[in-house]
Amino acid sequence: MRRRFLPAVAVLIVATVSTSLAAAAGLEDGDSGHRRGGHGAYAIGLWGDLPYSTTQATVGVPNLIADMNRQDLAFTAHDGDLKSGSSECTDAVYTQALSYFNSLRAPAIFTPGDNDWVDCDRTAGYSSLAQLDKERKLFFSTPFTLGQHRLRQDVQSTPLCLGVSGNVPCVENRRWSLGGVTFATLNIQGSCNNLCDTAPDQAEYAARNQADIEWMQQTFDEAKSRRSAAIMFISQADPGWDLTDGTRAPLRDPQTLAETDGQLDGFQEFLVALREQVIAFAKPVAYVHGDSHYFRIDKPFLDSQGRRLENFTRVETFGDHQENGNNDVHWLKVLVNARGREVFTYQPQIVPGNRLAVPAP
């Protein structure tokens, strides 16, 4: 979690973006083998950076989960940060999250956040690598998602990442396809992707960064082989995309993708590789993240000539702002249309029980 954000929250809702798909892949229930694939449209739920306080944990998130469970979702995805960056990384944090995910009716996907492991070094007696090992064991021990119904996923099983004992598989990096769209998670973190903050780890970063780049490139290859109409990536970090919003992310030259503030840059190599793939793919690519706690849907990615990449959409989920209780404990519904032109349509879901400034009528 970065510490330089503005405390106030603003919500930018860019006009809905629509997306189109081709053939269906199939959603599999890990217990029964039931398939829910098809050629029709479906909906998914996105959330993250929650809970950051006791109020959010005991009231806000249960309200959010109940709201998700009332809707017909193909799957849900939490883009990391199960707690605030300054709180202790107790076992209760992880078991509480596991309880949340398994209370969701739809398959529940999760990708780790820096508050869950990178920032655990801020508290004496904790090791970031040990906490990541713990998350890998608890949340990613099988090729299935969490949730009351489960989806089988492809797993990055090559031992490219680092754990306490050395090289380990990056089992948190997952990929799956549904209704002509390819989805993937990537373990990309705030706190400079583990290059700054307390006890930065250059070796861990270098290994995981190369694994993320490889998984991202393989995801494009998989999408092309499947003739997928679109790709959605889900990760935690807001890497910064341009020169417009230094209060929430690193300022970055949008053409070279180099960070401009002189700080260690944990994202440029990945972003350069991503841009190359986005341009070559040509079809819609959505990139979902949390981290900077400012719900928005926009198009901040430019090519090396300064032209906007029309097929790329950044999606940042609601979250955090514990100073306002449950004010930002909401989620984003994404409609996926297998035959539309733009593929994804975004519908913010303001949980009625979590409305604070303007209570629900």
mmCIF file of C-alpha atoms in Angstrom:
data_model
loop_
_atom_site.group_PDB
_atom_site.id
_atom_site.type_symbol
_atom_site.label_atom_id
_atom_site.label_comp_id
_atom_site.label_asym_id
_atom_site.label_seq_id
_atom_site.Cartn_x
_atom_site.Cartn_y
_atom_site.Cartn_z
ATOM 1 C CA MET A 1 0.000 0.000 0.000
ATOM 2 C CA ARG A 2 1.482 3.362 -0.979
ATOM 3 C CA ARG A 3 1.388 6.141 1.611
ATOM 4 C CA ARG A 4 1.214 9.154 -0.680
ATOM 5 C CA PHE A 5 -2.420 8.971 -1.742
ATOM 6 C CA LEU A 6 -4.925 11.690 -1.121
ATOM 7 C CA PRO A 7 -7.185 10.745 1.789
ATOM 8 C CA ALA A 8 -10.300 11.805 -0.048
ATOM 9 C CA VAL A 9 -11.885 9.452 -2.517
ATOM 10 C CA ALA A 10 -13.288 10.391 -5.854
ATOM 11 C CA VAL A 11 -15.105 8.172 -8.254
ATOM 12 C CA LEU A 12 -14.517 8.454 -11.951
ATOM 13 C CA ILE A 13 -16.894 6.408 -14.031
ATOM 14 C CA VAL A 14 -15.911 6.516 -17.645
ATOM 15 C CA ALA A 15 -18.658 5.638 -20.084
ATOM 16 C CA THR A 16 -19.356 1.939 -20.113
ATOM 17 C CA VAL A 17 -17.049 -0.090 -22.227
ATOM 18 C CA SER A 18 -18.401 -3.091 -24.070
ATOM 19 C CA THR A 19 -16.531 -6.113 -25.381
ATOM 20 C CA SER A 20 -17.191 -9.082 -27.714
ATOM 21 C CA LEU A 21 -16.359 -12.779 -27.547
ATOM 22 C CA ALA A 22 -16.205 -15.837 -29.741
ATOM 23 C CA ALA A 23 -16.694 -19.500 -28.752
ATOM 24 C CA ALA A 24 -17.156 -20.725 -25.206
ATOM 25 C CA ALA A 25 -14.636 -22.575 -23.101
ATOM 26 C CA GLY A 26 -16.390 -23.888 -20.005
ATOM 27 C CA LEU A 27 -16.671 -23.369 -16.269
ATOM 28 C CA GLU A 28 -16.072 -26.504 -14.281
ATOM 29 C CA ASP A 29 -17.267 -27.235 -10.778
ATOM 30 C CA GLY A 30 -14.363 -28.945 -9.072
ATOM 31 C CA ASP A 31 -16.613 -31.183 -6.992
ATOM 32 C CA SER A 32 -19.134 -32.373 -9.557
ATOM 33 C CA GLY A 33 -17.448 -31.740 -12.883
ATOM 34 C CA HIS A 34 -20.477 -29.693 -13.944
ATOM 35 C CA ARG A 35 -19.800 -27.407 -16.907
ATOM 36 C CA ARG A 36 -21.369 -23.990 -17.215
ATOM 37 C CA GLY A 37 -19.720 -22.898 -20.448
ATOM 38 C CA GLY A 38 -21.667 -21.647 -23.444
ATOM 39 C CA HIS A 39 -21.910 -19.002 -26.108
ATOM 40 C CA GLY A 40 -24.106 -16.574 -24.176
ATOM 41 C CA ALA A 41 -23.317 -13.499 -22.112
ATOM 42 C CA TYR A 42 -22.441 -13.778 -18.436
ATOM 43 C CA ALA A 43 -21.423 -11.565 -15.513
ATOM 44 C CA ILE A 44 -18.441 -11.532 -13.154
ATOM 45 C CA GLY A 45 -17.755 -9.603 -9.926
ATOM 46 C CA LEU A 46 -14.550 -7.687 -9.130
ATOM 47 C CA TRP A 47 -13.457 -6.343 -5.735
ATOM 48 C CA GLY A 48 -10.317 -5.792 -3.682
ATOM 49 C CA ASP A 49 -8.370 -3.758 -1.087
ATOM 50 C CA LEU A 50 -10.792 -5.003 1.575
ATOM 51 C CA PRO A 51 -11.234 -5.143 4.498
ATOM 52 C CA TYR A 52 -9.040 -2.441 6.057
ATOM 53 C CA SER A 53 -10.875 -2.052 9.377
ATOM 54 C CA THR A 54 -13.005 -3.939 11.874
ATOM 55 C CA THR A 55 -16.112 -2.134 10.605
ATOM 56 C CA GLN A 56 -15.379 -3.209 7.055
ATOM 57 C CA ALA A 57 -14.560 -6.760 8.150
ATOM 58 C CA THR A 58 -17.674 -7.280 10.259
ATOM 59 C CA VAL A 59 -20.291 -5.234 8.395
ATOM 60 C CA GLY A 60 -19.093 -3.944 5.034
ATOM 61 C CA VAL A 61 -17.606 -7.075 3.488
ATOM 62 C CA PRO A 62 -20.435 -9.378 4.670
ATOM 63 C CA ASN A 63 -22.881 -6.910 3.065
ATOM 64 C CA LEU A 64 -20.826 -6.941 -0.135
ATOM 65 C CA ILE A 65 -20.665 -10.739 -0.264
ATOM 66 C CA ALA A 66 -24.405 -11.023 0.338
ATOM 67 C CA ASP A 67 -24.964 -8.575 -2.521
ATOM 68 C CA MET A 68 -22.750 -10.634 -4.842
ATOM 69 C CA ASN A 69 -24.515 -13.832 -3.799
ATOM 70 C CA ARG A 70 -27.865 -12.363 -4.771
ATOM 71 C CA GLN A 71 -26.691 -12.055 -8.359
ATOM 72 C CA ASP A 72 -25.889 -14.681 -10.974
ATOM 73 C CA LEU A 73 -22.112 -14.445 -11.408
ATOM 74 C CA ALA A 74 -19.861 -16.803 -13.350
ATOM 75 C CA PHE A 75 -17.014 -15.999 -10.932
ATOM 76 C CA THR A 76 -15.693 -13.304 -8.595
ATOM 77 C CA ALA A 77 -12.126 -11.983 -8.271
ATOM 78 C CA HIS A 78 -10.445 -10.124 -5.399
ATOM 79 C CA ASP A 79 -7.385 -8.218 -6.643
ATOM 80 C CA GLY A 80 -5.410 -8.315 -3.397
ATOM 81 C CA ASP A 81 -4.858 -6.569 -0.041
ATOM 82 C CA LEU A 82 -6.771 -8.422 2.649
ATOM 83 C CA LYS A 83 -5.954 -5.782 5.273
ATOM 84 C CA SER A 84 -4.330 -2.393 5.753
ATOM 85 C CA GLY A 85 -0.594 -2.091 5.200
ATOM 86 C CA SER A 86 0.123 -1.018 8.765
ATOM 87 C CA SER A 87 -1.722 -3.835 10.548
ATOM 88 C CA GLU A 88 -0.131 -7.092 11.689
ATOM 89 C CA CYS A 89 -0.016 -10.122 9.366
ATOM 90 C CA THR A 90 -1.643 -12.523 11.798
ATOM 91 C CA ASP A 91 -2.963 -15.926 10.775
ATOM 92 C CA ALA A 92 -6.444 -14.576 11.457
ATOM 93 C CA VAL A 93 -6.101 -12.239 8.461
ATOM 94 C CA TYR A 94 -5.732 -15.187 6.092
ATOM 95 C CA THR A 95 -8.324 -17.461 7.697
ATOM 96 C CA GLN A 96 -10.854 -14.609 7.696
ATOM 97 C CA ALA A 97 -10.226 -14.066 3.981
ATOM 98 C CA LEU A 98 -10.573 -17.770 3.279
ATOM 99 C CA SER A 99 -13.932 -17.714 5.056
ATOM 100 C CA TYR A 100 -15.055 -14.767 2.916
ATOM 101 C CA PHE A 101 -14.050 -16.445 -0.335
ATOM 102 C CA ASN A 102 -15.675 -19.751 0.550
ATOM 103 C CA SER A 103 -18.929 -17.992 1.459
ATOM 104 C CA LEU A 104 -19.266 -16.797 -2.139
ATOM 105 C CA ARG A 105 -21.618 -18.932 -4.226
ATOM 106 C CA ALA A 106 -19.669 -18.355 -7.440
ATOM 107 C CA PRO A 107 -16.068 -19.503 -7.954
ATOM 108 C CA ALA A 108 -13.830 -17.092 -6.032
ATOM 109 C CA ILE A 109 -10.493 -16.016 -7.501
ATOM 110 C CA PHE A 110 -7.815 -14.224 -5.479
ATOM 111 C CA THR A 111 -4.436 -12.688 -6.289
ATOM 112 C CA PRO A 112 -2.167 -11.562 -3.421
ATOM 113 C CA GLY A 113 -1.642 -7.930 -2.461
ATOM 114 C CA ASP A 114 1.402 -6.204 -0.986
ATOM 115 C CA ASN A 115 -0.386 -5.646 2.330
ATOM 116 C CA ASP A 116 -0.760 -9.437 2.584
ATOM 117 C CA TRP A 117 2.958 -10.217 2.300
ATOM 118 C CA VAL A 118 5.387 -7.542 0.968
ATOM 119 C CA ASP A 119 4.478 -5.063 3.710
ATOM 120 C CA CYS A 120 4.518 -7.657 6.482
ATOM 121 C CA ASP A 121 8.204 -6.754 6.953
ATOM 122 C CA ARG A 122 7.001 -3.544 8.584
ATOM 123 C CA THR A 123 6.243 -5.530 11.755
ATOM 124 C CA ALA A 124 9.086 -7.110 13.703
ATOM 125 C CA GLY A 125 9.058 -10.894 13.625
ATOM 126 C CA TYR A 126 7.481 -11.223 10.182
ATOM 127 C CA SER A 127 9.103 -12.154 6.878
ATOM 128 C CA SER A 128 7.515 -11.191 3.576
ATOM 129 C CA LEU A 129 8.677 -14.403 1.909
ATOM 130 C CA ALA A 130 7.341 -16.515 4.771
ATOM 131 C CA GLN A 131 3.964 -14.796 4.456
ATOM 132 C CA LEU A 132 3.880 -15.360 0.695
ATOM 133 C CA ASP A 133 4.694 -19.034 1.303
ATOM 134 C CA LYS A 134 1.759 -19.114 3.716
ATOM 135 C CA GLU A 135 -0.606 -17.596 1.151
ATOM 136 C CA ARG A 136 0.542 -20.021 -1.535
ATOM 137 C CA LYS A 137 -0.202 -22.950 0.761
ATOM 138 C CA LEU A 138 -3.554 -21.667 2.026
ATOM 139 C CA PHE A 139 -5.124 -20.165 -1.098
ATOM 140 C CA PHE A 140 -3.330 -21.885 -3.985
ATOM 141 C CA SER A 141 -2.709 -25.498 -2.982
ATOM 142 C CA THR A 142 -4.939 -26.954 -5.713
ATOM 143 C CA PRO A 143 -5.642 -26.065 -9.366
ATOM 144 C CA PHE A 144 -9.154 -24.990 -8.380
ATOM 145 C CA THR A 145 -10.508 -21.639 -7.256
ATOM 146 C CA LEU A 146 -12.081 -21.007 -3.897
ATOM 147 C CA GLY A 147 -15.828 -20.485 -3.454
ATOM 148 C CA GLN A 148 -18.830 -22.794 -3.070
ATOM 149 C CA HIS A 149 -18.545 -23.707 -6.749
ATOM 150 C CA ARG A 150 -15.078 -24.097 -8.147
ATOM 151 C CA LEU A 151 -13.392 -23.390 -11.424
ATOM 152 C CA ARG A 152 -10.370 -25.372 -12.581
ATOM 153 C CA GLN A 153 -7.474 -23.127 -13.630
ATOM 154 C CA ASP A 154 -4.127 -23.467 -15.340
ATOM 155 C CA VAL A 155 -1.299 -22.862 -12.861
ATOM 156 C CA GLN A 156 2.203 -21.494 -13.428
ATOM 157 C CA SER A 157 3.899 -24.618 -12.119
ATOM 158 C CA THR A 158 7.479 -23.921 -13.238
ATOM 159 C CA PRO A 159 9.611 -23.047 -10.148
ATOM 160 C CA LEU A 160 10.476 -19.513 -11.260
ATOM 161 C CA CYS A 161 9.550 -17.628 -8.090
ATOM 162 C CA LEU A 162 11.270 -17.500 -4.704
ATOM 163 C CA GLY A 163 10.110 -18.748 -1.320
ATOM 164 C CA VAL A 164 11.916 -19.060 1.994
ATOM 165 C CA SER A 165 13.602 -22.305 0.922
ATOM 166 C CA GLY A 166 14.524 -21.232 -2.623
ATOM 167 C CA ASN A 167 12.852 -21.531 -6.008
ATOM 168 C CA VAL A 168 9.183 -22.502 -5.955
ATOM 169 C CA PRO A 169 6.328 -22.565 -8.492
ATOM 170 C CA CYS A 170 4.429 -19.303 -8.874
ATOM 171 C CA VAL A 171 1.181 -21.100 -8.041
ATOM 172 C CA GLU A 172 -0.665 -17.844 -7.438
ATOM 173 C CA ASN A 173 -0.445 -17.019 -11.164
ATOM 174 C CA ARG A 174 -3.543 -18.567 -12.734
ATOM 175 C CA ARG A 175 -5.278 -18.662 -16.119
ATOM 176 C CA TRP A 176 -8.724 -19.783 -17.279
ATOM 177 C CA SER A 177 -11.071 -19.241 -20.217
ATOM 178 C CA LEU A 178 -14.823 -18.777 -20.345
ATOM 179 C CA GLY A 179 -17.141 -17.832 -23.160
ATOM 180 C CA GLY A 180 -14.415 -16.905 -25.611
ATOM 181 C CA VAL A 181 -12.424 -14.737 -23.183
ATOM 182 C CA THR A 182 -9.090 -15.588 -21.565
ATOM 183 C CA PHE A 183 -8.476 -14.446 -17.969
ATOM 184 C CA ALA A 184 -5.257 -14.481 -15.927
ATOM 185 C CA THR A 185 -3.948 -13.339 -12.546
ATOM 186 C CA LEU A 186 -0.460 -11.883 -12.034
ATOM 187 C CA ASN A 187 1.418 -11.407 -8.748
ATOM 188 C CA ILE A 188 2.426 -7.752 -9.277
ATOM 189 C CA GLN A 189 2.691 -5.698 -6.112
ATOM 190 C CA GLY A 190 2.518 -2.220 -4.686
ATOM 191 C CA SER A 191 5.451 -0.941 -2.606
ATOM 192 C CA CYS A 192 7.458 -0.725 -5.849
ATOM 193 C CA ASN A 193 6.839 -4.420 -6.505
ATOM 194 C CA ASN A 194 9.029 -5.283 -3.472
ATOM 195 C CA LEU A 195 11.863 -2.924 -4.452
ATOM 196 C CA CYS A 196 11.176 -0.293 -1.769
ATOM 197 C CA ASP A 197 9.535 0.076 1.655
ATOM 198 C CA THR A 198 10.817 -2.061 4.559
ATOM 199 C CA ALA A 199 13.283 -4.861 3.700
ATOM 200 C CA PRO A 200 13.032 -4.706 -0.114
ATOM 201 C CA ASP A 201 14.077 -7.917 -1.875
ATOM 202 C CA GLN A 202 15.768 -7.479 -5.259
ATOM 203 C CA ALA A 203 16.208 -11.228 -5.808
ATOM 204 C CA GLU A 204 12.552 -11.990 -5.077
ATOM 205 C CA TYR A 205 11.435 -9.168 -7.355
ATOM 206 C CA ALA A 206 13.689 -10.214 -10.240
ATOM 207 C CA ALA A 207 12.511 -13.829 -10.150
ATOM 208 C CA ARG A 208 8.812 -13.004 -9.858
ATOM 209 C CA ASN A 209 8.984 -10.212 -12.443
ATOM 210 C CA GLN A 210 10.378 -12.590 -15.057
ATOM 211 C CA ALA A 211 7.740 -15.160 -14.110
ATOM 212 C CA ASP A 212 4.987 -12.536 -14.488
ATOM 213 C CA ILE A 213 6.263 -11.453 -17.890
ATOM 214 C CA GLU A 214 6.407 -15.061 -19.058
ATOM 215 C CA TRP A 215 2.901 -15.811 -17.746
ATOM 216 C CA MET A 216 1.539 -12.666 -19.376
ATOM 217 C CA GLN A 217 3.120 -13.523 -22.732
ATOM 218 C CA GLN A 218 1.883 -17.108 -22.515
ATOM 219 C CA THR A 219 -1.605 -15.778 -21.790
ATOM 220 C CA PHE A 220 -1.583 -13.872 -25.068
ATOM 221 C CA ASP A 221 -0.342 -17.008 -26.838
ATOM 222 C CA GLU A 222 -3.139 -19.038 -25.243
ATOM 223 C CA ALA A 223 -5.734 -16.437 -26.194
ATOM 224 C CA LYS A 224 -4.545 -16.445 -29.791
ATOM 225 C CA SER A 225 -4.593 -20.238 -29.997
ATOM 226 C CA ARG A 226 -8.135 -20.275 -28.602
ATOM 227 C CA ARG A 227 -9.144 -17.370 -30.843
ATOM 228 C CA SER A 228 -10.333 -15.552 -27.739
ATOM 229 C CA ALA A 229 -12.053 -12.267 -28.419
ATOM 230 C CA ALA A 230 -10.541 -10.550 -25.383
ATOM 231 C CA ILE A 231 -8.197 -10.904 -22.409
ATOM 232 C CA MET A 232 -8.590 -9.719 -18.821
ATOM 233 C CA PHE A 233 -5.612 -9.562 -16.438
ATOM 234 C CA ILE A 234 -6.128 -9.194 -12.668
ATOM 235 C CA SER A 235 -3.320 -8.013 -10.360
ATOM 236 C CA GLN A 236 -2.822 -5.779 -7.319
ATOM 237 C CA ALA A 237 -0.397 -2.957 -8.156
ATOM 238 C CA ASP A 238 -1.171 0.345 -9.800
ATOM 239 C CA PRO A 239 2.125 0.715 -11.691
ATOM 240 C CA GLY A 240 1.388 4.220 -12.983
ATOM 241 C CA TRP A 241 0.777 4.657 -16.678
ATOM 242 C CA ASP A 242 1.430 8.309 -17.539
ATOM 243 C CA LEU A 243 2.144 11.769 -16.091
ATOM 244 C CA THR A 244 -1.351 12.626 -14.897
ATOM 245 C CA ASP A 245 -1.803 11.255 -11.365
ATOM 246 C CA GLY A 246 1.285 11.271 -9.153
ATOM 247 C CA THR A 247 -0.831 11.335 -5.985
ATOM 248 C CA ARG A 248 -1.930 7.731 -6.551
ATOM 249 C CA ALA A 249 0.816 6.032 -8.569
ATOM 250 C CA PRO A 250 4.336 6.657 -9.870
ATOM 251 C CA LEU A 251 4.615 9.269 -12.593
ATOM 252 C CA ARG A 252 5.722 7.545 -15.764
ATOM 253 C CA ASP A 253 6.811 8.760 -19.190
ATOM 254 C CA PRO A 254 3.907 7.329 -21.209
ATOM 255 C CA GLN A 255 6.084 6.779 -24.268
ATOM 256 C CA THR A 256 9.190 5.164 -22.742
ATOM 257 C CA LEU A 257 7.234 3.837 -19.716
ATOM 258 C CA ALA A 258 10.130 4.872 -17.466
ATOM 259 C CA GLU A 259 9.335 6.223 -13.998
ATOM 260 C CA THR A 260 10.185 9.926 -13.790
ATOM 261 C CA ASP A 261 10.646 10.439 -10.037
ATOM 262 C CA GLY A 262 14.064 8.795 -9.723
ATOM 263 C CA GLN A 263 12.728 6.025 -7.506
ATOM 264 C CA LEU A 264 13.379 2.326 -8.077
ATOM 265 C CA ASP A 265 11.069 1.153 -10.836
ATOM 266 C CA GLY A 266 9.520 -2.261 -10.338
ATOM 267 C CA PHE A 267 7.192 -2.054 -13.320
ATOM 268 C CA GLN A 268 8.831 -0.662 -16.469
ATOM 269 C CA GLU A 269 10.110 -3.964 -17.837
ATOM 270 C CA PHE A 270 6.712 -5.583 -17.403
ATOM 271 C CA LEU A 271 4.847 -2.625 -18.923
ATOM 272 C CA VAL A 272 7.083 -2.530 -22.002
ATOM 273 C CA ALA A 273 6.465 -6.249 -22.559
ATOM 274 C CA LEU A 274 2.736 -5.837 -21.951
ATOM 275 C CA ARG A 275 2.425 -2.965 -24.418
ATOM 276 C CA GLU A 276 4.082 -4.982 -27.153
ATOM 277 C CA GLN A 277 1.609 -7.815 -26.627
ATOM 278 C CA VAL A 278 -1.442 -5.524 -26.420
ATOM 279 C CA ILE A 279 -0.588 -3.944 -29.765
ATOM 280 C CA ALA A 280 0.054 -7.284 -31.453
ATOM 281 C CA PHE A 281 -3.165 -8.825 -30.060
ATOM 282 C CA ALA A 282 -5.291 -5.935 -31.394
ATOM 283 C CA LYS A 283 -8.443 -7.189 -29.637
ATOM 284 C CA PRO A 284 -9.706 -5.810 -26.289
ATOM 285 C CA VAL A 285 -7.449 -6.174 -23.254
ATOM 286 C CA ALA A 286 -8.672 -5.203 -19.761
ATOM 287 C CA TYR A 287 -6.196 -4.753 -16.913
ATOM 288 C CA VAL A 288 -7.805 -4.903 -13.453
ATOM 289 C CA HIS A 289 -5.960 -3.707 -10.342
ATOM 290 C CA GLY A 290 -6.460 -2.133 -6.925
ATOM 291 C CA ASP A 291 -3.710 -0.548 -4.803
ATOM 292 C CA SER A 292 -4.397 3.176 -5.207
ATOM 293 C CA HIS A 293 -7.953 3.058 -3.887
ATOM 294 C CA TYR A 294 -9.708 5.127 -6.527
ATOM 295 C CA PHE A 295 -12.447 3.485 -8.581
ATOM 296 C CA ARG A 296 -11.980 4.290 -12.262
ATOM 297 C CA ILE A 297 -12.213 2.902 -15.764
ATOM 298 C CA ASP A 298 -10.025 4.639 -18.322
ATOM 299 C CA LYS A 299 -7.478 4.272 -21.120
ATOM 300 C CA PRO A 300 -4.082 5.560 -19.866
ATOM 301 C CA PHE A 301 -1.782 3.338 -21.968
ATOM 302 C CA LEU A 302 0.023 5.005 -24.898
ATOM 303 C CA ASP A 303 2.275 3.631 -27.619
ATOM 304 C CA SER A 304 5.864 4.817 -28.129
ATOM 305 C CA GLN A 305 4.588 7.619 -30.387
ATOM 306 C CA GLY A 306 2.204 8.913 -27.727
ATOM 307 C CA ARG A 307 -0.963 7.488 -29.277
ATOM 308 C CA ARG A 308 -3.610 5.956 -27.040
ATOM 309 C CA LEU A 309 -3.969 2.178 -27.235
ATOM 310 C CA GLU A 310 -7.635 1.993 -28.149
ATOM 311 C CA ASN A 311 -7.976 -1.703 -27.314
ATOM 312 C CA PHE A 312 -6.626 -1.367 -23.736
ATOM 313 C CA THR A 313 -8.754 -0.519 -20.695
ATOM 314 C CA ARG A 314 -7.519 -0.027 -17.126
ATOM 315 C CA VAL A 315 -10.047 -1.016 -14.466
ATOM 316 C CA GLU A 316 -9.437 -0.071 -10.829
ATOM 317 C CA THR A 317 -11.728 -1.540 -8.194
ATOM 318 C CA PHE A 318 -13.275 0.073 -5.105
ATOM 319 C CA GLY A 319 -11.622 -0.376 -1.715
ATOM 320 C CA ASP A 320 -9.888 0.933 1.428
ATOM 321 C CA HIS A 321 -10.789 4.381 2.860
ATOM 322 C CA GLN A 322 -11.360 2.890 6.280
ATOM 323 C CA GLU A 323 -11.513 6.466 7.615
ATOM 324 C CA ASN A 324 -14.994 6.564 6.100
ATOM 325 C CA GLY A 325 -16.159 3.187 7.347
ATOM 326 C CA ASN A 326 -17.998 1.281 4.632
ATOM 327 C CA ASN A 327 -18.173 4.255 2.257
ATOM 328 C CA ASP A 328 -16.120 2.459 -0.433
ATOM 329 C CA VAL A 329 -16.980 -1.167 0.273
ATOM 330 C CA HIS A 330 -18.547 -1.849 -3.111
ATOM 331 C CA TRP A 331 -17.859 -4.023 -6.137
ATOM 332 C CA LEU A 332 -17.856 -3.924 -9.897
ATOM 333 C CA LYS A 333 -20.018 -6.122 -12.098
ATOM 334 C CA VAL A 334 -18.618 -6.832 -15.549
ATOM 335 C CA LEU A 335 -20.946 -8.134 -18.249
ATOM 336 C CA VAL A 336 -19.179 -10.308 -20.808
ATOM 337 C CA ASN A 337 -20.975 -10.533 -24.126
ATOM 338 C CA ALA A 338 -19.747 -13.295 -26.397
ATOM 339 C CA ARG A 339 -20.850 -11.491 -29.519
ATOM 340 C CA GLY A 340 -20.515 -7.789 -28.766
ATOM 341 C CA ARG A 341 -17.837 -5.567 -30.282
ATOM 342 C CA GLU A 342 -16.086 -4.227 -27.168
ATOM 343 C CA VAL A 343 -16.509 -7.358 -25.019
ATOM 344 C CA PHE A 344 -16.813 -5.959 -21.457
ATOM 345 C CA THR A 345 -19.503 -3.677 -20.027
ATOM 346 C CA TYR A 346 -18.855 -2.242 -16.561
ATOM 347 C CA GLN A 347 -21.571 -1.676 -13.952
ATOM 348 C CA PRO A 348 -20.528 -0.353 -10.500
ATOM 349 C CA GLN A 349 -22.515 -2.063 -7.750
ATOM 350 C CA ILE A 350 -23.087 0.272 -4.797
ATOM 351 C CA VAL A 351 -24.039 -2.029 -1.926
ATOM 352 C CA PRO A 352 -27.207 -0.556 -0.368
ATOM 353 C CA GLY A 353 -26.227 -1.472 3.198
ATOM 354 C CA ASN A 354 -22.838 0.223 2.798
ATOM 355 C CA ARG A 355 -24.099 3.604 1.613
ATOM 356 C CA LEU A 356 -22.857 6.200 4.091
ATOM 357 C CA ALA A 357 -22.927 9.712 2.651
ATOM 358 C CA VAL A 358 -26.286 9.180 0.944
ATOM 359 C CA PRO A 359 -28.142 6.288 2.619
ATOM 360 C CA ALA A 360 -30.210 4.022 0.400
ATOM 361 C CA PRO A 361 -33.862 5.094 0.109
#
